[in-house]
Short mmCIF file of C-alpha atoms and ligand atoms in Angstrom, two decimals:
data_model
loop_
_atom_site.label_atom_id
_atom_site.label_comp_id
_atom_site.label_asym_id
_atom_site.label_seq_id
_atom_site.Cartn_x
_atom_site.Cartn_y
_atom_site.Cartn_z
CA UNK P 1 27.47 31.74 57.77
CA UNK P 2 28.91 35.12 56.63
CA UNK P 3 31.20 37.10 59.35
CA UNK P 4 31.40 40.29 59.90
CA UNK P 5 34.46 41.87 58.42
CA UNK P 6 37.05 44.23 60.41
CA UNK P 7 35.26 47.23 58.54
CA UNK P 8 31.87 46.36 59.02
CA UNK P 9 29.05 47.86 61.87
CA UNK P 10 28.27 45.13 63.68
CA UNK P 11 24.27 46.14 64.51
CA UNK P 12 23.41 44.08 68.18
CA UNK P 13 19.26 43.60 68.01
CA UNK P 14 17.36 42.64 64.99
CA UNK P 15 14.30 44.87 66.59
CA UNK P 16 12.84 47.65 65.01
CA UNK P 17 15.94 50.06 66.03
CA UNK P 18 18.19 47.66 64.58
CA UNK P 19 16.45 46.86 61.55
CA UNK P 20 16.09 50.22 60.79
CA UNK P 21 19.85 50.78 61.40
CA UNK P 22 20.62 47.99 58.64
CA UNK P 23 18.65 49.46 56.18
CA UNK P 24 19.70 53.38 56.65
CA UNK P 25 23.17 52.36 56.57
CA UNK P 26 22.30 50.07 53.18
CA UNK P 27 21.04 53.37 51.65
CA UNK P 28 24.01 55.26 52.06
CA UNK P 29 26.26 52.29 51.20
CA UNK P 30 27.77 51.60 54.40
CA UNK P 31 28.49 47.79 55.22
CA UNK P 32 26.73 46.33 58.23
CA UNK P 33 25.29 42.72 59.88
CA UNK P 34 22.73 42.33 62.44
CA UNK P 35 23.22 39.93 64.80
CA UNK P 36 20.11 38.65 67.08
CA UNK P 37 19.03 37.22 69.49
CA UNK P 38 16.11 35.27 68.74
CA UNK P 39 16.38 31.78 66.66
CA UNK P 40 13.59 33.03 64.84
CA UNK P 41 11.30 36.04 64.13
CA UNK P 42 7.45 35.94 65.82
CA UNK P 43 4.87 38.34 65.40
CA UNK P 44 5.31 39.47 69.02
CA UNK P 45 3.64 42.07 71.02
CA UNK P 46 0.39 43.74 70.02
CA UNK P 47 -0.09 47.28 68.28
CA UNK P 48 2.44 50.37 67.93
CA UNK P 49 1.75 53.89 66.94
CA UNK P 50 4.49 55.04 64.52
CA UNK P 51 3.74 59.18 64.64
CA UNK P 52 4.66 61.22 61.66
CA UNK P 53 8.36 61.61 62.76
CA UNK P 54 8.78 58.39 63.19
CA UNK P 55 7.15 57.32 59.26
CA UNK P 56 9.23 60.58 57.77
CA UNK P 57 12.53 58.33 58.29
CA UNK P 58 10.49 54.71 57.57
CA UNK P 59 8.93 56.52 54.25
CA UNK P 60 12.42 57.40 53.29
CA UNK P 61 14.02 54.13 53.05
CA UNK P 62 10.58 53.16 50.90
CA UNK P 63 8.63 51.30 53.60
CA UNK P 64 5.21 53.57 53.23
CA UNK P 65 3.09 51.44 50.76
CA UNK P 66 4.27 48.46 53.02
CA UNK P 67 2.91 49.71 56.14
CA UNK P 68 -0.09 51.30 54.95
CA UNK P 69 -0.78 47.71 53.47
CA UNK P 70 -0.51 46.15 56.75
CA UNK P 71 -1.74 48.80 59.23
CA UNK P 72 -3.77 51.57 59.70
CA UNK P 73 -3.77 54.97 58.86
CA UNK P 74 -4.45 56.92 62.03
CA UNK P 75 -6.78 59.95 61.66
CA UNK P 76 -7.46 61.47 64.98
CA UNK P 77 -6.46 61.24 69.01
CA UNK P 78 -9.48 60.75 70.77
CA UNK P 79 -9.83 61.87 74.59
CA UNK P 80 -12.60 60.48 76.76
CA UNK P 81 -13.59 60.35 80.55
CA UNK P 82 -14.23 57.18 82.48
CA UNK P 83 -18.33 57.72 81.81
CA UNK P 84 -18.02 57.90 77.91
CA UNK P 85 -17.76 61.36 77.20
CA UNK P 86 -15.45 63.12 74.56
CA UNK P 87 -13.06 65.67 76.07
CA UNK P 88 -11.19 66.38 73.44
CA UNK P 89 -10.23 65.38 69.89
CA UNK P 90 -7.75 66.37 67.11
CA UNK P 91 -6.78 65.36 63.87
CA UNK P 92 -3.16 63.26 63.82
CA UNK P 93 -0.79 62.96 60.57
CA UNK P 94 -1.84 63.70 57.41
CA UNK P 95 -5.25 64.61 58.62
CA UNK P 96 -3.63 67.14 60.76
CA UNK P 97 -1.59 68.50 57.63
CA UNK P 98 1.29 66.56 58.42
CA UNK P 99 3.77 65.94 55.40
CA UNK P 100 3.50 62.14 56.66
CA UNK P 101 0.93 59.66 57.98
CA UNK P 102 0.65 58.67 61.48
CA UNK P 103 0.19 54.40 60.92
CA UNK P 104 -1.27 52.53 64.16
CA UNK P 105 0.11 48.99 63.42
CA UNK P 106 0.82 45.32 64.85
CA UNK P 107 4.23 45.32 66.30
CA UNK P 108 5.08 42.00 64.48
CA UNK P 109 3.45 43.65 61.08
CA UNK P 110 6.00 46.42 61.55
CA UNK P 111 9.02 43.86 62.36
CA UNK P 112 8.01 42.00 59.10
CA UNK P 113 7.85 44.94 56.90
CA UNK P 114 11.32 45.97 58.11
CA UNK P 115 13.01 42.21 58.37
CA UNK P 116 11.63 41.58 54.22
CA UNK P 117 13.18 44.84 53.42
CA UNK P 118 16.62 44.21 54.87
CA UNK P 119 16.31 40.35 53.79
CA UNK P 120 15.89 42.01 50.15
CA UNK P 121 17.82 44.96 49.96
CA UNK P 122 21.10 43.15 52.29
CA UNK P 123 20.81 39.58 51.75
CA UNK P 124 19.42 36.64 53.49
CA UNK P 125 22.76 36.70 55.26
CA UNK P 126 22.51 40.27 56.89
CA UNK P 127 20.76 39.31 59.72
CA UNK P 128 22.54 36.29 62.14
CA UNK P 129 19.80 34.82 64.19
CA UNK P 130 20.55 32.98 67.24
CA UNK P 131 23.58 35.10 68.53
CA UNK P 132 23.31 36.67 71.53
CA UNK P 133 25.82 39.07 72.59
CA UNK P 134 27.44 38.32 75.86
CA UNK P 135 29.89 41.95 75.49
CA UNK P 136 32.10 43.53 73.62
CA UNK P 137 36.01 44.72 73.87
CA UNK P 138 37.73 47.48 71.81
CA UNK P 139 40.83 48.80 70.87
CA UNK P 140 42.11 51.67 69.11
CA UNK P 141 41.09 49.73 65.68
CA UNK P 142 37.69 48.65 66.15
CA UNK P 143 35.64 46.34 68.22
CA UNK P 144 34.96 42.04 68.93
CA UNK P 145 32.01 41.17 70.21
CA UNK P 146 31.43 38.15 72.09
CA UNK P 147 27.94 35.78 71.71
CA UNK P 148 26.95 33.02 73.67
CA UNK P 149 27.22 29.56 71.75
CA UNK P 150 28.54 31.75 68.40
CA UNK P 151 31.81 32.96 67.09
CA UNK P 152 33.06 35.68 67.83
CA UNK P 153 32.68 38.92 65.73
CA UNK P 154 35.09 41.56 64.48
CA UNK P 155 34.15 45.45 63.26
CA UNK P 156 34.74 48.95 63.49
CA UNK P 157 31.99 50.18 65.99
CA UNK P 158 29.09 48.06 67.72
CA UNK P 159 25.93 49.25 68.00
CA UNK P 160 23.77 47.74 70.59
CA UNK P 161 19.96 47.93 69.92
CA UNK P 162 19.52 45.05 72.06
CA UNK P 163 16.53 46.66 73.70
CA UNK P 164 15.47 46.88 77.53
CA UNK P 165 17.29 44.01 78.69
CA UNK P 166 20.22 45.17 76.86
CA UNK P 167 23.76 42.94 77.73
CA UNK P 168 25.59 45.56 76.53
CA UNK P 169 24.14 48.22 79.04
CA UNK P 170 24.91 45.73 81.73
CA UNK P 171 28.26 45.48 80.32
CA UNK P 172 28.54 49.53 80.57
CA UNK P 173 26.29 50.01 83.69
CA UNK P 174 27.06 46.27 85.79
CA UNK P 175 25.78 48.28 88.95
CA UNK P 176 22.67 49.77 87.53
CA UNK P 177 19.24 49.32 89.56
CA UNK P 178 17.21 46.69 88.23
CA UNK P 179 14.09 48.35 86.49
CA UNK P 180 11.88 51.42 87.87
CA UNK P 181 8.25 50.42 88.17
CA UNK P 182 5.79 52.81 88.46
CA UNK P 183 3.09 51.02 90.50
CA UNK P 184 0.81 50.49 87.50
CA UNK P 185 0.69 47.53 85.36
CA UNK P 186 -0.80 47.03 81.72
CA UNK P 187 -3.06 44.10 80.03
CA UNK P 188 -3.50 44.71 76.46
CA UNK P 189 -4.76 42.41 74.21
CA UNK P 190 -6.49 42.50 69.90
CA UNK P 191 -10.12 42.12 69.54
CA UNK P 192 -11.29 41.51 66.23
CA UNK P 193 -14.83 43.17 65.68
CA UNK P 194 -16.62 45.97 63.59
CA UNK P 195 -15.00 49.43 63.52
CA UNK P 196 -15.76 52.08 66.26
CA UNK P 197 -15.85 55.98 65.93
CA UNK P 198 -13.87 57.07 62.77
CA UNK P 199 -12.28 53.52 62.38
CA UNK P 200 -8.95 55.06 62.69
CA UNK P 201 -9.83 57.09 65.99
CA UNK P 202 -6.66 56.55 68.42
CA UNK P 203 -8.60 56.62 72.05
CA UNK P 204 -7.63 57.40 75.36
CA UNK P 205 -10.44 56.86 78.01
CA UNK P 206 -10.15 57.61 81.86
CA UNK P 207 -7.16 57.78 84.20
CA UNK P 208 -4.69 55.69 85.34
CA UNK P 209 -5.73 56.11 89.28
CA UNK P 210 -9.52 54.65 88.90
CA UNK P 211 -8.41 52.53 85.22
CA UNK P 212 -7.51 53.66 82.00
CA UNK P 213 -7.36 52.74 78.23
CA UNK P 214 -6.14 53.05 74.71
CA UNK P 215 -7.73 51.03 71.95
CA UNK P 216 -6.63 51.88 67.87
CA UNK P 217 -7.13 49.58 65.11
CA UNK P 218 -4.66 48.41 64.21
CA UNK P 219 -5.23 45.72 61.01
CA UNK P 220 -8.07 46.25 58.26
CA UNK P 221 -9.76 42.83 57.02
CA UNK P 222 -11.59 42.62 53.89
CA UNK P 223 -14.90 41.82 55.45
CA UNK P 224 -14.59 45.50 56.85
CA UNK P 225 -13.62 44.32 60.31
CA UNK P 226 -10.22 45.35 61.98
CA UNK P 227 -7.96 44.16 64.92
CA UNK P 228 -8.43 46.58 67.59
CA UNK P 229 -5.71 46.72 70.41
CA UNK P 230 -6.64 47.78 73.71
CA UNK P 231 -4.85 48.56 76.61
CA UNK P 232 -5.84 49.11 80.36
CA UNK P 233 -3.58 50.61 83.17
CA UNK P 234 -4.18 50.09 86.84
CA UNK P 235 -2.34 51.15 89.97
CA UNK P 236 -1.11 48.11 91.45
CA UNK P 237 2.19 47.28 94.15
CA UNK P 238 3.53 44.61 92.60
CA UNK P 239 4.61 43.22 89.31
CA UNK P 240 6.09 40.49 87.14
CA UNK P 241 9.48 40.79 85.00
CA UNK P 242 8.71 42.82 81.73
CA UNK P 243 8.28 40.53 79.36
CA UNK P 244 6.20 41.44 76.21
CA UNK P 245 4.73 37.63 76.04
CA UNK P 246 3.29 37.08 79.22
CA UNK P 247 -0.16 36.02 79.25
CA UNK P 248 -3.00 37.94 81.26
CA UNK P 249 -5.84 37.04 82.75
CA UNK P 250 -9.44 39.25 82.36
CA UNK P 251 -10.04 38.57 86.19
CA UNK P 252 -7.44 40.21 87.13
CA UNK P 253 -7.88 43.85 86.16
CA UNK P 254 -12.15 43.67 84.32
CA UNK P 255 -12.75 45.56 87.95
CA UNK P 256 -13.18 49.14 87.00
CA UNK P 257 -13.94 48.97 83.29
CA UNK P 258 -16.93 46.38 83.90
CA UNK P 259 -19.77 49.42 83.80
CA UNK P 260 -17.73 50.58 80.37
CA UNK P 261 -20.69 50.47 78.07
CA UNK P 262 -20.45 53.89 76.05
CA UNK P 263 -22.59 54.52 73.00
CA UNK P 264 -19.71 54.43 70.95
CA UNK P 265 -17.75 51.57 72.02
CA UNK P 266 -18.96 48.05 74.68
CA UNK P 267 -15.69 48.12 76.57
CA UNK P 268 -16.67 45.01 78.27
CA UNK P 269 -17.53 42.63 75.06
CA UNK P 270 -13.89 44.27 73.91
CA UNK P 271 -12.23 42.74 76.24
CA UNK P 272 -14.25 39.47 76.57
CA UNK P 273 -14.08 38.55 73.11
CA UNK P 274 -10.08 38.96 72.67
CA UNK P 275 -8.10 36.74 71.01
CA UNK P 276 -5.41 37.36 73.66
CA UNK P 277 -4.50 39.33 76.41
CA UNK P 278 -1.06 39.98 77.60
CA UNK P 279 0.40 41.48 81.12
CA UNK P 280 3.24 44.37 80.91
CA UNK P 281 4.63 46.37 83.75
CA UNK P 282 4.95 49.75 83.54
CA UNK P 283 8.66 50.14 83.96
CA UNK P 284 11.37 52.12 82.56
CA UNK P 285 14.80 53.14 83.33
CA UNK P 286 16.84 56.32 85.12
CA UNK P 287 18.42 58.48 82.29
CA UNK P 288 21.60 57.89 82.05
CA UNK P 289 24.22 60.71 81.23
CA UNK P 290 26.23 58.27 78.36
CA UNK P 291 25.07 56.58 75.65
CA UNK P 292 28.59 55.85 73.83
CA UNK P 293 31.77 54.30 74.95
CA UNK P 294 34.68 54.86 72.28
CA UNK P 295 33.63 52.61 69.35
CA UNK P 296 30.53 51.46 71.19
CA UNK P 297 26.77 53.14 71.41
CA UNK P 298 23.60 52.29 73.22
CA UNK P 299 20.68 52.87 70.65
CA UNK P 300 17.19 52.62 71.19
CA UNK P 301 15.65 51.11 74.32
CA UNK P 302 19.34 49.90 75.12
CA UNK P 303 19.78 53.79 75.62
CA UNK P 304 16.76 55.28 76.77
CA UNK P 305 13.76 52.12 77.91
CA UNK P 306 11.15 54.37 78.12
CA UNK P 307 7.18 53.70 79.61
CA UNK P 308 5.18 52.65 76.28
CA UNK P 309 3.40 56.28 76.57
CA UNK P 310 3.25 58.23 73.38
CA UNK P 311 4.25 55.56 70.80
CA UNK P 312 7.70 56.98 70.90
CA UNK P 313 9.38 53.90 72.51
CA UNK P 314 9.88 52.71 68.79
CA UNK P 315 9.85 55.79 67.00
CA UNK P 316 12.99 57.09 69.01
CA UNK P 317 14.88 54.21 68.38
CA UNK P 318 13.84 54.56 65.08
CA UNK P 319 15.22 58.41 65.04
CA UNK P 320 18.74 57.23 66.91
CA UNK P 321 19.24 54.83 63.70
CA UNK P 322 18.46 58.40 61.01
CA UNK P 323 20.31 60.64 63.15
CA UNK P 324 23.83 58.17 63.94
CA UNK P 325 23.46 56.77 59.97
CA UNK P 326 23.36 60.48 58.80
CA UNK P 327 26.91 61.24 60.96
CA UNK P 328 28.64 58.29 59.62
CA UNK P 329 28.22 59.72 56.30
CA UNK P 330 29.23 62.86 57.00
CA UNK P 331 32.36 61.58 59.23
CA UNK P 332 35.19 59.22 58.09
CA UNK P 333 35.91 58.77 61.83
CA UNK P 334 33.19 56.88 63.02
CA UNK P 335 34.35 57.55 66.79
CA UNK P 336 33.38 61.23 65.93
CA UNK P 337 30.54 60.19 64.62
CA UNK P 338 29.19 58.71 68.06
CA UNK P 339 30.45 61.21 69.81
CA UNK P 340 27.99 63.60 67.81
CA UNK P 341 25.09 61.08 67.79
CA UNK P 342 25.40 61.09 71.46
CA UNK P 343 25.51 65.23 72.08
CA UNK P 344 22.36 65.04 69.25
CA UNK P 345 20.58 62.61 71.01
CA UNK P 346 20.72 62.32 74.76
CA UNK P 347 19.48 64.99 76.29
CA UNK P 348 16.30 65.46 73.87
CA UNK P 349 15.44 61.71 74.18
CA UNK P 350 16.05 61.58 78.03
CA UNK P 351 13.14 64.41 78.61
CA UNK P 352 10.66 62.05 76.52
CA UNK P 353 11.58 59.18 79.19
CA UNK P 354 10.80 61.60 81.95
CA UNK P 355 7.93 63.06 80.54
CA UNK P 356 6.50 59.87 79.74
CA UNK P 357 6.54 59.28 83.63
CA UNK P 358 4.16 62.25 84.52
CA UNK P 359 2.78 64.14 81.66
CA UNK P 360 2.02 61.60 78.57
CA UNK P 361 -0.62 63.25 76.39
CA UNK P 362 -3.44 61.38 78.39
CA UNK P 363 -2.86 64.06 81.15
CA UNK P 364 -5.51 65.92 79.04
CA UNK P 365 -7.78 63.59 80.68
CA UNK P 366 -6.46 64.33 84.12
CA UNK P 367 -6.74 67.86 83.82
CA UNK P 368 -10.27 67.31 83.64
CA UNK P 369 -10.66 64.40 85.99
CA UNK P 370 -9.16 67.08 88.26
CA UNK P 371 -11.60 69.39 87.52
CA UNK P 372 -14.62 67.30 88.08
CA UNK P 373 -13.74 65.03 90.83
CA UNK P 374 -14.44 62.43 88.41
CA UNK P 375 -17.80 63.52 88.03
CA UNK P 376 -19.87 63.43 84.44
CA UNK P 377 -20.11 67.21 82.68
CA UNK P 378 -22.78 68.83 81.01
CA UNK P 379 -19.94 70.99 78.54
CA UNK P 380 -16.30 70.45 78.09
CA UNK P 381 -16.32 74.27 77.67
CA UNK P 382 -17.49 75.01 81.03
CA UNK P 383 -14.83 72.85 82.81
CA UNK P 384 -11.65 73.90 80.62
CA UNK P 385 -11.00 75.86 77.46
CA UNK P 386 -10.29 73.63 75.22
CA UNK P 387 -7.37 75.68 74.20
CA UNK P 388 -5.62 74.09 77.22
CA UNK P 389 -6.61 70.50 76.34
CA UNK P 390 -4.58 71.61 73.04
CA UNK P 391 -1.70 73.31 74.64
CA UNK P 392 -0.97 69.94 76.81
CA UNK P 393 -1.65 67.89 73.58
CA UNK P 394 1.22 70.83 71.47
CA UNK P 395 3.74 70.57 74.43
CA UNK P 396 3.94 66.55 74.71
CA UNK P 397 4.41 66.85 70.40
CA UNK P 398 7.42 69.60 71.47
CA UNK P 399 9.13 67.21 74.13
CA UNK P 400 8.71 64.22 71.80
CA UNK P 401 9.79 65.90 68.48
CA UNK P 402 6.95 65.10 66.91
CA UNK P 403 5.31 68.92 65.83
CA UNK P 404 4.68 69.76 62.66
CA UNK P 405 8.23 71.37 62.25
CA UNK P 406 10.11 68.47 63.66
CA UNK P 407 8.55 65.79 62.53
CA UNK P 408 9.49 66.93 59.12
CA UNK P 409 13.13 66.88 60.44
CA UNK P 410 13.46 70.62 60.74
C1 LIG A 1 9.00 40.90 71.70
C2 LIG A 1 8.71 42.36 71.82
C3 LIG A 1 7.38 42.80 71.75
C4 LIG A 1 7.09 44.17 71.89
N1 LIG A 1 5.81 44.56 71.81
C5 LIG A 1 5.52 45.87 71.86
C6 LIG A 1 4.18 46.31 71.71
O1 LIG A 1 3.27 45.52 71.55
N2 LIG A 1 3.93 47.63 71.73
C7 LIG A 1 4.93 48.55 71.94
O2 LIG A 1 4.65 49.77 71.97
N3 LIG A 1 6.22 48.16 72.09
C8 LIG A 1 6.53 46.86 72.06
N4 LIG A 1 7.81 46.44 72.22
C9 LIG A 1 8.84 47.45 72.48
C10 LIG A 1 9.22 48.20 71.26
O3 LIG A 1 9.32 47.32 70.16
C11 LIG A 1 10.53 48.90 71.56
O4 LIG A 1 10.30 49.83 72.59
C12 LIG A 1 11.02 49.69 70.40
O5 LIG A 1 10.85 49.00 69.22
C13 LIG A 1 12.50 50.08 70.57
O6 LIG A 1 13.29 49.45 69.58
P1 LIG A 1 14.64 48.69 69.89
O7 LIG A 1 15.12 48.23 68.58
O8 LIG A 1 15.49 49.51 70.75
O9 LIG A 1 14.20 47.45 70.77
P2 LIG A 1 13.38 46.17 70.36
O10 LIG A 1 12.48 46.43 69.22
O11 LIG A 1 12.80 45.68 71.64
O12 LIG A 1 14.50 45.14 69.83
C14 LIG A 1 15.52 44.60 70.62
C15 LIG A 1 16.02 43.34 69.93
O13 LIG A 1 17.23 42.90 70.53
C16 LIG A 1 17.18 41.51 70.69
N5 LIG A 1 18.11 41.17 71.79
C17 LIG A 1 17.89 41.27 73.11
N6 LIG A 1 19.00 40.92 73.77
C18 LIG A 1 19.93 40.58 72.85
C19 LIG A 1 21.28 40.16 72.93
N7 LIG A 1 21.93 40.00 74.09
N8 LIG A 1 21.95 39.92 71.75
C20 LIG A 1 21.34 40.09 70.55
N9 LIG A 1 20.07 40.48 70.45
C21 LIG A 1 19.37 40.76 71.57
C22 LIG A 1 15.73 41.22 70.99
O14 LIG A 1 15.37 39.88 70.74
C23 LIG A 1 15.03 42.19 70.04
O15 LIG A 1 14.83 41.62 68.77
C24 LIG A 1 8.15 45.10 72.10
C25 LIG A 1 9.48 44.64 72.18
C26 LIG A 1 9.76 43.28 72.01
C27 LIG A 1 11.21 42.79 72.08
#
């Protein structure tokens, strides 16, 4: 096995932030490894939304035909109440007139896409697996980073994209709370079937108080069926540790989507004829007011965990690994590069976490929930202009970087 050398970025996390790290750092010739936890890479999780902002950066290191090959392309958001009826809808990425697609993918189709590309553009030996950090000391020359049951390794700066659980914020935060749940928890789950609505409609139906979903397609089969993911939110006290692979159970939250039978979509028969179905709390963590300690940075989730609202849990991560690769070109010192990633970065990533908490773009659907005490409409129009629906839908693309403007990177 290779090590890393005294002048290489040692990248902690072989996740999507990481990944992406490896292979923006590739394209501007800037040595790097990845060291990772896992022995080996599993199609984990279920679907991701990767918005226009976040595809800009993946369509610049190549990756576009790759993901349009394995997911979807997105072509509107969807908004419906909990009896079936459309609130609101807009076009997303290119169909909006977006310089670059919105792509609704598997999480593990995503991972792959990005772990082939590194694997061919860095090496076989980029990527360590099997090495999980256990911290990291500095000096005035660069950095050492300790792994359980694996040598030590030596480079300038560390980057740790070792996601929510990160050792490394531990390391810089030992005192932190343990995670903040926010009294709802999530089953989602992949349904194989026929398409529904536009076939690449990205839906949001009801609120979280009575029960609420999103369901996207996410994979395309040749037989013209596609992998939808689905997932419900429900207010609930308590809640298990967040773990991405822990299995659900369809008793345990069917409840309040069980009389779900719209015209354009049998919730129910969704859900009963998954292939799986996985629990997730809704948790995130506090902002915190440092990201970067001298030759060390949190990235990513490691930085700022976020609630899966709004597909930006990846995309951000995806945007620290642009934004910091960009600086160390532009610095020799790489300590001044952190420094800048971090003034950059913090405080317009630490309003999405925040915003995520209370006003995700489903709060379009509360608005009128609001309105109608949960009752059915006759018109939209006569409960809300839908000029308002928009305005919530523009300010949420504002907070999260992801308008027009910004998503282009300007
Ligand atoms: C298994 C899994 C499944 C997920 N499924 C979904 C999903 O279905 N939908 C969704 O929206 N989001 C999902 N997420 C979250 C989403 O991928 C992240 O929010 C987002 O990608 C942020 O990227 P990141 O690189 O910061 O973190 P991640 O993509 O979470 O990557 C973190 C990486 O660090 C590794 N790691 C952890 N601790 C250590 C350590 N001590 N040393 C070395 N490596 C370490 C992990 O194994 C992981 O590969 C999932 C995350 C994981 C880990």
């Amino acid at each position: 096995m290779k090590s890393a050398k005294n002048g290489d970025i040692v990248i902690i996390g072989g996740g999507i932030g990481g990944l992406t790290m490896a292979l923006s750092l590739h394209q501007r010739g800037i040595p790097c490894r990845v060291f990772e936890a896992a022995s080996e890479f599993r199609p984990l999780g279920v679907g991701i939304n990767m918005m226009p902002h976040a595809i800009r950066v993946l369509s610049t290191l190549g990756l576009e035909e790759n993901l349009n090959r394995y997911g979807v392309e997105a072509k509107e958001f969807a908004y419906f109440n909990r009896h079936g009826q459309e609130i609101f809808t807009e076009p997303c990425g290119r169909f909006a007139g977006y310089e670059y697609p919105h792509f609704s993918i598997h999480r593990g189709d995503l991972h792959q896409v990005l772990y082939e590309a590194v694997v061919e553009r860095l090496g076989v030996g980029a990527v360590s697996l099997g090495h999980r950090c256990a911290g990291v000391e500095q000096d005035a020359d660069g950095v050492t980073v300790r792994f359980e049951d694996a040598p030590e390794q030596h480079g300038r700066i560390a980057l740790a994209f070792d996601g929510f659980h990160s050792a490394l914020r531990h390391q810089f935060y030992p005192d932190e709370a343990p995670p903040q749940f926010g009294g709802i928890n999530m089953w989602r789950g992949v349904t194989r079937r026929k398409p529904f609505l536009t076939g690449a409609s990205v839906t949001r139906v009801g609120t979280v108080q009575v029960g609420k979903m999103v369901i996207y397609a996410i994979r395309q089969f040749d037989d013209g069926t596609q992998l939808i993911n689905w997932n419900t939110e429900q207010p609930r006290d308590d809640h298990k540790l967040n773990d991405w692979a822990t299995p659900g159970r369809i008793e345990d939250f069917i409840e309040p989507f069980a009389g779900w039978k719209f015209d354009w979509l049998d919730i129910p028969q969704l859900i009963a004829d998954a292939e799986f179905i996985l629990e997730y709390p809704m948790v995130d963590r506090d902002p915190v007011g440092r990201w970067v300690f001298d030759r060390v940075a949190l990235m990513g989730d490691a930085a700022h965990p976020m609630y899966p609202r709004g597909g930006n849990g990846g995309a951000q991560a995806i945007l620290d690994a642009e934004c910091l690769s960009g600086l160390l070109t532009e610095h020799e010192d790489p300590v001044a590069a952190l420094r800048m990633f971090e003034a950059e970065r913090l405080e317009v990533v630490n309003r999405i976490v925040l915003t995520n908490r209370d006003q995700p773009p489903d709060y379009i659907i509360e608005t009128v929930d609001n309105l109608t005490g949960g009752a059915p409409f006759e018109r939209i129009e006569d409960v809300i202009d839908p000029a308002e629906l928009a305005a919530i839908s523009d300010r949420y693309k504002d907070t999260a970087r992801y308008s027009k403007e910004a998503a282009c990177g300007r």
